[in-house]
């Protein structure tokens, strides 16, 4: 008997996902478009995520976000390495962030856009991922997620471009950033689920998705804690 076809089991679906991550990230960044970059990324990623969420498949939704984020970060790092001036224009206040991030790396300043330096921005980001995802089925959460990933990739890219050493990619993507992005991704999927399924019972999600809730929250909290306490030690590992 022929197996029932599922789009989420088709490798072409994930290939197209990676293609659109490359297209929306690479083209908008190379053109220096600060509005088009996150808007196009959010629209494309949300469309793919919706396919998984409508089928109420958490594993597939997490895979969609994982593939997209890896592709997005890699693409933006490469474009930053090749055309740093264009990407600087595509990132909000890119010049200030670039100079501040490089200054932090060489011990001449605090880590920019961090919890300790800009707590308000981080709180707004958290609200977008949590409450925004819950009220919009993940749309606002995806917006917050891709913007956070763009800034992370840009930081790694400018360090690589400045030093010329590939080890700067590791230094520019600190462990707390990776943990925070992973936590965000899990929470976006979890909090988008009620609007797609129509099930708003907290007990249901605590029973059936407890592991995702615990792991995502733990990753996020650990990432925030390390971001607040570890920047100096992390920098010392590479300088």
PDB file of C-alpha atoms in Angstrom:
ATOM      1  CA  UNK A   1       0.000   0.000   0.000  1.00  0.00           C
ATOM      2  CA  UNK A   2       1.291   3.460  -0.913  1.00  0.00           C
ATOM      3  CA  UNK A   3       2.144   5.627   2.074  1.00  0.00           C
ATOM      4  CA  UNK A   4       0.141   8.799   2.662  1.00  0.00           C
ATOM      5  CA  UNK A   5       2.066  11.790   1.346  1.00  0.00           C
ATOM      6  CA  UNK A   6       3.010  14.454   3.862  1.00  0.00           C
ATOM      7  CA  UNK A   7       4.660  17.705   2.890  1.00  0.00           C
ATOM      8  CA  UNK A   8       6.581  17.657   6.161  1.00  0.00           C
ATOM      9  CA  UNK A   9       8.215  14.368   5.148  1.00  0.00           C
ATOM     10  CA  UNK A  10       9.308  15.712   1.769  1.00  0.00           C
ATOM     11  CA  UNK A  11      12.998  16.760   1.631  1.00  0.00           C
ATOM     12  CA  UNK A  12      12.043  19.312  -1.022  1.00  0.00           C
ATOM     13  CA  UNK A  13      10.055  21.234   1.599  1.00  0.00           C
ATOM     14  CA  UNK A  14      13.154  21.674   3.747  1.00  0.00           C
ATOM     15  CA  UNK A  15      15.275  22.427   0.700  1.00  0.00           C
ATOM     16  CA  UNK A  16      12.907  25.256  -0.222  1.00  0.00           C
ATOM     17  CA  UNK A  17      13.005  26.433   3.382  1.00  0.00           C
ATOM     18  CA  UNK A  18      16.790  26.762   3.251  1.00  0.00           C
ATOM     19  CA  UNK A  19      16.575  28.422  -0.166  1.00  0.00           C
ATOM     20  CA  UNK A  20      14.183  31.111   1.067  1.00  0.00           C
ATOM     21  CA  UNK A  21      16.331  31.675   4.151  1.00  0.00           C
ATOM     22  CA  UNK A  22      19.297  32.280   1.851  1.00  0.00           C
ATOM     23  CA  UNK A  23      17.275  34.424  -0.548  1.00  0.00           C
ATOM     24  CA  UNK A  24      15.607  36.708   1.979  1.00  0.00           C
ATOM     25  CA  UNK A  25      18.720  37.093   4.106  1.00  0.00           C
ATOM     26  CA  UNK A  26      21.357  37.351   1.410  1.00  0.00           C
ATOM     27  CA  UNK A  27      19.530  39.636  -1.000  1.00  0.00           C
ATOM     28  CA  UNK A  28      18.196  42.129   1.541  1.00  0.00           C
ATOM     29  CA  UNK A  29      21.503  42.278   3.422  1.00  0.00           C
ATOM     30  CA  UNK A  30      23.550  42.720   0.247  1.00  0.00           C
ATOM     31  CA  UNK A  31      21.255  45.557  -0.816  1.00  0.00           C
ATOM     32  CA  UNK A  32      21.491  47.241   2.590  1.00  0.00           C
ATOM     33  CA  UNK A  33      17.735  47.203   3.214  1.00  0.00           C
ATOM     34  CA  UNK A  34      17.019  47.653   6.957  1.00  0.00           C
ATOM     35  CA  UNK A  35      13.238  47.246   6.658  1.00  0.00           C
ATOM     36  CA  UNK A  36      13.069  44.634   3.928  1.00  0.00           C
ATOM     37  CA  UNK A  37      15.544  42.316   5.668  1.00  0.00           C
ATOM     38  CA  UNK A  38      13.467  41.406   8.770  1.00  0.00           C
ATOM     39  CA  UNK A  39      10.120  41.784   6.988  1.00  0.00           C
ATOM     40  CA  UNK A  40      10.992  39.359   4.188  1.00  0.00           C
ATOM     41  CA  UNK A  41      12.597  36.925   6.625  1.00  0.00           C
ATOM     42  CA  UNK A  42       9.589  37.004   8.934  1.00  0.00           C
ATOM     43  CA  UNK A  43       7.075  36.551   6.122  1.00  0.00           C
ATOM     44  CA  UNK A  44       8.899  33.597   4.590  1.00  0.00           C
ATOM     45  CA  UNK A  45       9.712  31.836   7.861  1.00  0.00           C
ATOM     46  CA  UNK A  46       6.202  32.298   9.220  1.00  0.00           C
ATOM     47  CA  UNK A  47       4.737  30.779   6.055  1.00  0.00           C
ATOM     48  CA  UNK A  48       6.867  27.647   6.441  1.00  0.00           C
ATOM     49  CA  UNK A  49       6.253  27.492  10.178  1.00  0.00           C
ATOM     50  CA  UNK A  50       2.510  27.722   9.592  1.00  0.00           C
ATOM     51  CA  UNK A  51       2.613  24.542   7.504  1.00  0.00           C
ATOM     52  CA  UNK A  52       4.055  22.637  10.459  1.00  0.00           C
ATOM     53  CA  UNK A  53       1.890  24.324  13.086  1.00  0.00           C
ATOM     54  CA  UNK A  54      -1.353  23.675  11.202  1.00  0.00           C
ATOM     55  CA  UNK A  55      -0.516  19.978  11.332  1.00  0.00           C
ATOM     56  CA  UNK A  56       0.222  20.344  15.055  1.00  0.00           C
ATOM     57  CA  UNK A  57       3.642  18.745  14.596  1.00  0.00           C
ATOM     58  CA  UNK A  58       5.971  20.241  17.189  1.00  0.00           C
ATOM     59  CA  UNK A  59       9.013  18.288  16.022  1.00  0.00           C
ATOM     60  CA  UNK A  60       8.597  19.505  12.445  1.00  0.00           C
ATOM     61  CA  UNK A  61       8.063  23.086  13.630  1.00  0.00           C
ATOM     62  CA  UNK A  62      11.285  22.953  15.641  1.00  0.00           C
ATOM     63  CA  UNK A  63      13.105  21.500  12.634  1.00  0.00           C
ATOM     64  CA  UNK A  64      11.793  24.344  10.463  1.00  0.00           C
ATOM     65  CA  UNK A  65      13.164  26.932  12.887  1.00  0.00           C
ATOM     66  CA  UNK A  66      16.476  25.109  13.293  1.00  0.00           C
ATOM     67  CA  UNK A  67      17.132  24.852   9.549  1.00  0.00           C
ATOM     68  CA  UNK A  68      16.099  28.453   8.987  1.00  0.00           C
ATOM     69  CA  UNK A  69      18.228  29.883  11.793  1.00  0.00           C
ATOM     70  CA  UNK A  70      21.358  27.965  10.812  1.00  0.00           C
ATOM     71  CA  UNK A  71      20.960  29.051   7.187  1.00  0.00           C
ATOM     72  CA  UNK A  72      20.118  32.643   8.092  1.00  0.00           C
ATOM     73  CA  UNK A  73      23.072  33.061  10.432  1.00  0.00           C
ATOM     74  CA  UNK A  74      25.523  31.434   8.009  1.00  0.00           C
ATOM     75  CA  UNK A  75      24.279  33.546   5.096  1.00  0.00           C
ATOM     76  CA  UNK A  76      24.468  36.830   6.979  1.00  0.00           C
ATOM     77  CA  UNK A  77      27.949  36.063   8.297  1.00  0.00           C
ATOM     78  CA  UNK A  78      29.180  35.411   4.757  1.00  0.00           C
ATOM     79  CA  UNK A  79      27.555  38.540   3.333  1.00  0.00           C
ATOM     80  CA  UNK A  80      29.019  40.594   6.193  1.00  0.00           C
ATOM     81  CA  UNK A  81      32.457  39.210   5.401  1.00  0.00           C
ATOM     82  CA  UNK A  82      32.134  40.129   1.726  1.00  0.00           C
ATOM     83  CA  UNK A  83      30.134  43.376   1.920  1.00  0.00           C
ATOM     84  CA  UNK A  84      30.328  44.754   5.476  1.00  0.00           C
ATOM     85  CA  UNK A  85      29.243  48.236   4.473  1.00  0.00           C
ATOM     86  CA  UNK A  86      26.008  47.020   2.926  1.00  0.00           C
ATOM     87  CA  UNK A  87      25.105  44.825   5.878  1.00  0.00           C
ATOM     88  CA  UNK A  88      25.892  47.693   8.231  1.00  0.00           C
ATOM     89  CA  UNK A  89      23.093  49.634   6.536  1.00  0.00           C
ATOM     90  CA  UNK A  90      20.728  46.639   6.731  1.00  0.00           C
ATOM     91  CA  UNK A  91      21.145  46.283  10.505  1.00  0.00           C
ATOM     92  CA  UNK A  92      19.481  48.880  12.690  1.00  0.00           C
ATOM     93  CA  UNK A  93      22.177  51.254  13.976  1.00  0.00           C
ATOM     94  CA  UNK A  94      24.704  48.902  12.403  1.00  0.00           C
ATOM     95  CA  UNK A  95      27.677  51.258  12.575  1.00  0.00           C
ATOM     96  CA  UNK A  96      27.311  51.837  16.308  1.00  0.00           C
ATOM     97  CA  UNK A  97      26.829  48.137  16.984  1.00  0.00           C
ATOM     98  CA  UNK A  98      29.855  47.195  14.881  1.00  0.00           C
ATOM     99  CA  UNK A  99      32.185  49.626  16.610  1.00  0.00           C
ATOM    100  CA  UNK A 100      30.838  48.758  20.064  1.00  0.00           C
ATOM    101  CA  UNK A 101      31.072  45.006  19.469  1.00  0.00           C
ATOM    102  CA  UNK A 102      34.656  45.217  18.240  1.00  0.00           C
ATOM    103  CA  UNK A 103      35.516  47.529  21.151  1.00  0.00           C
ATOM    104  CA  UNK A 104      34.049  44.999  23.607  1.00  0.00           C
ATOM    105  CA  UNK A 105      36.040  42.179  22.034  1.00  0.00           C
ATOM    106  CA  UNK A 106      39.299  44.080  22.475  1.00  0.00           C
ATOM    107  CA  UNK A 107      38.476  45.099  26.039  1.00  0.00           C
ATOM    108  CA  UNK A 108      37.532  48.711  25.406  1.00  0.00           C
ATOM    109  CA  UNK A 109      33.855  48.641  26.307  1.00  0.00           C
ATOM    110  CA  UNK A 110      30.810  46.710  27.470  1.00  0.00           C
ATOM    111  CA  UNK A 111      29.010  44.100  25.393  1.00  0.00           C
ATOM    112  CA  UNK A 112      26.494  46.062  23.265  1.00  0.00           C
ATOM    113  CA  UNK A 113      22.784  45.218  23.116  1.00  0.00           C
ATOM    114  CA  UNK A 114      23.171  42.948  26.149  1.00  0.00           C
ATOM    115  CA  UNK A 115      20.989  42.513  29.204  1.00  0.00           C
ATOM    116  CA  UNK A 116      23.364  44.531  31.350  1.00  0.00           C
ATOM    117  CA  UNK A 117      23.691  47.424  28.898  1.00  0.00           C
ATOM    118  CA  UNK A 118      20.215  47.602  27.329  1.00  0.00           C
ATOM    119  CA  UNK A 119      17.783  45.748  29.607  1.00  0.00           C
ATOM    120  CA  UNK A 120      14.802  47.496  28.035  1.00  0.00           C
ATOM    121  CA  UNK A 121      15.563  46.144  24.569  1.00  0.00           C
ATOM    122  CA  UNK A 122      16.036  42.634  25.921  1.00  0.00           C
ATOM    123  CA  UNK A 123      12.747  42.811  27.837  1.00  0.00           C
ATOM    124  CA  UNK A 124      10.900  43.953  24.702  1.00  0.00           C
ATOM    125  CA  UNK A 125      12.475  41.064  22.810  1.00  0.00           C
ATOM    126  CA  UNK A 126      11.279  38.637  25.485  1.00  0.00           C
ATOM    127  CA  UNK A 127       7.771  40.082  25.347  1.00  0.00           C
ATOM    128  CA  UNK A 128       7.735  39.673  21.574  1.00  0.00           C
ATOM    129  CA  UNK A 129       8.805  36.039  21.797  1.00  0.00           C
ATOM    130  CA  UNK A 130       6.390  35.160  24.613  1.00  0.00           C
ATOM    131  CA  UNK A 131       3.254  37.292  24.593  1.00  0.00           C
ATOM    132  CA  UNK A 132       3.675  38.188  20.928  1.00  0.00           C
ATOM    133  CA  UNK A 133       3.816  34.528  19.908  1.00  0.00           C
ATOM    134  CA  UNK A 134       0.816  33.660  22.058  1.00  0.00           C
ATOM    135  CA  UNK A 135      -1.398  36.402  20.612  1.00  0.00           C
ATOM    136  CA  UNK A 136      -0.340  36.143  16.953  1.00  0.00           C
ATOM    137  CA  UNK A 137       0.316  32.449  16.457  1.00  0.00           C
ATOM    138  CA  UNK A 138       4.054  33.007  16.426  1.00  0.00           C
ATOM    139  CA  UNK A 139       4.211  35.912  13.956  1.00  0.00           C
ATOM    140  CA  UNK A 140       5.592  38.503  16.382  1.00  0.00           C
ATOM    141  CA  UNK A 141       7.793  35.836  17.945  1.00  0.00           C
ATOM    142  CA  UNK A 142       9.295  35.017  14.552  1.00  0.00           C
ATOM    143  CA  UNK A 143       9.939  38.726  13.975  1.00  0.00           C
ATOM    144  CA  UNK A 144      11.798  38.975  17.289  1.00  0.00           C
ATOM    145  CA  UNK A 145      13.687  35.746  16.589  1.00  0.00           C
ATOM    146  CA  UNK A 146      14.986  36.693  13.140  1.00  0.00           C
ATOM    147  CA  UNK A 147      16.046  40.136  14.354  1.00  0.00           C
ATOM    148  CA  UNK A 148      17.977  38.579  17.246  1.00  0.00           C
ATOM    149  CA  UNK A 149      19.608  36.101  14.855  1.00  0.00           C
ATOM    150  CA  UNK A 150      20.526  38.900  12.439  1.00  0.00           C
ATOM    151  CA  UNK A 151      22.295  40.847  15.175  1.00  0.00           C
ATOM    152  CA  UNK A 152      24.121  37.731  16.371  1.00  0.00           C
ATOM    153  CA  UNK A 153      25.300  36.874  12.862  1.00  0.00           C
ATOM    154  CA  UNK A 154      26.334  40.458  12.183  1.00  0.00           C
ATOM    155  CA  UNK A 155      28.489  40.498  15.308  1.00  0.00           C
ATOM    156  CA  UNK A 156      30.263  37.304  14.260  1.00  0.00           C
ATOM    157  CA  UNK A 157      30.672  38.613  10.731  1.00  0.00           C
ATOM    158  CA  UNK A 158      32.233  41.926  11.724  1.00  0.00           C
ATOM    159  CA  UNK A 159      34.727  40.206  14.027  1.00  0.00           C
ATOM    160  CA  UNK A 160      35.680  37.820  11.232  1.00  0.00           C
ATOM    161  CA  UNK A 161      36.003  40.695   8.782  1.00  0.00           C
ATOM    162  CA  UNK A 162      38.047  42.748  11.249  1.00  0.00           C
ATOM    163  CA  UNK A 163      40.488  40.023  12.315  1.00  0.00           C
ATOM    164  CA  UNK A 164      40.548  37.820   9.230  1.00  0.00           C
ATOM    165  CA  UNK A 165      40.685  34.714  11.445  1.00  0.00           C
ATOM    166  CA  UNK A 166      37.936  32.092  11.342  1.00  0.00           C
ATOM    167  CA  UNK A 167      38.235  31.579  15.107  1.00  0.00           C
ATOM    168  CA  UNK A 168      36.533  34.963  15.372  1.00  0.00           C
ATOM    169  CA  UNK A 169      33.341  33.259  14.247  1.00  0.00           C
ATOM    170  CA  UNK A 170      33.330  31.293  17.486  1.00  0.00           C
ATOM    171  CA  UNK A 171      34.179  34.377  19.519  1.00  0.00           C
ATOM    172  CA  UNK A 172      31.479  36.397  17.768  1.00  0.00           C
ATOM    173  CA  UNK A 173      28.772  33.814  18.443  1.00  0.00           C
ATOM    174  CA  UNK A 174      29.023  33.492  22.225  1.00  0.00           C
ATOM    175  CA  UNK A 175      27.473  30.512  23.958  1.00  0.00           C
ATOM    176  CA  UNK A 176      24.860  32.723  25.632  1.00  0.00           C
ATOM    177  CA  UNK A 177      23.624  33.948  22.261  1.00  0.00           C
ATOM    178  CA  UNK A 178      23.199  30.409  20.944  1.00  0.00           C
ATOM    179  CA  UNK A 179      21.392  29.347  24.117  1.00  0.00           C
ATOM    180  CA  UNK A 180      19.082  32.353  23.939  1.00  0.00           C
ATOM    181  CA  UNK A 181      18.199  31.735  20.297  1.00  0.00           C
ATOM    182  CA  UNK A 182      17.502  28.064  21.010  1.00  0.00           C
ATOM    183  CA  UNK A 183      15.275  29.009  23.933  1.00  0.00           C
ATOM    184  CA  UNK A 184      13.435  31.565  21.821  1.00  0.00           C
ATOM    185  CA  UNK A 185      12.805  29.005  19.079  1.00  0.00           C
ATOM    186  CA  UNK A 186      11.274  26.504  21.482  1.00  0.00           C
ATOM    187  CA  UNK A 187       9.055  29.122  23.106  1.00  0.00           C
ATOM    188  CA  UNK A 188       7.839  30.454  19.754  1.00  0.00           C
ATOM    189  CA  UNK A 189       6.658  26.973  18.760  1.00  0.00           C
ATOM    190  CA  UNK A 190       5.096  26.246  22.137  1.00  0.00           C
ATOM    191  CA  UNK A 191       3.311  29.581  22.504  1.00  0.00           C
ATOM    192  CA  UNK A 192       2.115  29.676  18.897  1.00  0.00           C
ATOM    193  CA  UNK A 193       0.379  26.313  19.289  1.00  0.00           C
ATOM    194  CA  UNK A 194      -2.845  27.438  21.057  1.00  0.00           C
ATOM    195  CA  UNK A 195      -3.923  29.747  18.243  1.00  0.00           C
ATOM    196  CA  UNK A 196      -3.366  27.029  15.630  1.00  0.00           C
ATOM    197  CA  UNK A 197      -4.941  24.175  17.596  1.00  0.00           C
ATOM    198  CA  UNK A 198      -7.702  26.114  19.331  1.00  0.00           C
ATOM    199  CA  UNK A 199      -6.678  24.480  22.601  1.00  0.00           C
ATOM    200  CA  UNK A 200      -5.931  27.122  25.226  1.00  0.00           C
ATOM    201  CA  UNK A 201      -5.778  24.807  28.233  1.00  0.00           C
ATOM    202  CA  UNK A 202      -2.545  25.379  30.213  1.00  0.00           C
ATOM    203  CA  UNK A 203      -2.949  21.917  31.725  1.00  0.00           C
ATOM    204  CA  UNK A 204      -2.783  20.312  28.285  1.00  0.00           C
ATOM    205  CA  UNK A 205       0.519  21.958  27.400  1.00  0.00           C
ATOM    206  CA  UNK A 206       1.998  21.307  30.843  1.00  0.00           C
ATOM    207  CA  UNK A 207       1.103  17.643  30.392  1.00  0.00           C
ATOM    208  CA  UNK A 208       1.935  17.040  26.735  1.00  0.00           C
ATOM    209  CA  UNK A 209       4.711  19.584  26.124  1.00  0.00           C
ATOM    210  CA  UNK A 210       6.322  19.854  29.539  1.00  0.00           C
ATOM    211  CA  UNK A 211       9.754  18.879  28.223  1.00  0.00           C
ATOM    212  CA  UNK A 212       9.726  21.568  25.528  1.00  0.00           C
ATOM    213  CA  UNK A 213       8.613  24.181  28.059  1.00  0.00           C
ATOM    214  CA  UNK A 214      11.245  23.215  30.630  1.00  0.00           C
ATOM    215  CA  UNK A 215      14.118  22.879  28.151  1.00  0.00           C
ATOM    216  CA  UNK A 216      13.304  26.099  26.277  1.00  0.00           C
ATOM    217  CA  UNK A 217      12.903  28.107  29.471  1.00  0.00           C
ATOM    218  CA  UNK A 218      16.103  26.660  30.937  1.00  0.00           C
ATOM    219  CA  UNK A 219      18.092  27.447  27.791  1.00  0.00           C
ATOM    220  CA  UNK A 220      16.767  31.003  27.738  1.00  0.00           C
ATOM    221  CA  UNK A 221      17.436  31.664  31.419  1.00  0.00           C
ATOM    222  CA  UNK A 222      20.907  30.151  31.216  1.00  0.00           C
ATOM    223  CA  UNK A 223      21.650  32.249  28.149  1.00  0.00           C
ATOM    224  CA  UNK A 224      20.550  35.437  29.909  1.00  0.00           C
ATOM    225  CA  UNK A 225      22.550  34.552  33.013  1.00  0.00           C
ATOM    226  CA  UNK A 226      25.712  33.897  31.011  1.00  0.00           C
ATOM    227  CA  UNK A 227      25.184  37.060  28.976  1.00  0.00           C
ATOM    228  CA  UNK A 228      25.132  39.008  32.222  1.00  0.00           C
ATOM    229  CA  UNK A 229      28.114  37.305  33.874  1.00  0.00           C
ATOM    230  CA  UNK A 230      30.395  35.774  31.236  1.00  0.00           C
ATOM    231  CA  UNK A 231      31.338  38.422  28.598  1.00  0.00           C
ATOM    232  CA  UNK A 232      34.684  39.249  30.196  1.00  0.00           C
ATOM    233  CA  UNK A 233      35.749  35.628  30.586  1.00  0.00           C
ATOM    234  CA  UNK A 234      34.552  34.760  27.082  1.00  0.00           C
ATOM    235  CA  UNK A 235      36.530  37.608  25.568  1.00  0.00           C
ATOM    236  CA  UNK A 236      39.627  36.525  27.486  1.00  0.00           C
ATOM    237  CA  UNK A 237      39.495  33.114  25.810  1.00  0.00           C
ATOM    238  CA  UNK A 238      40.182  34.653  22.403  1.00  0.00           C
ATOM    239  CA  UNK A 239      42.351  37.700  23.112  1.00  0.00           C
TER     240      UNK A 239
END
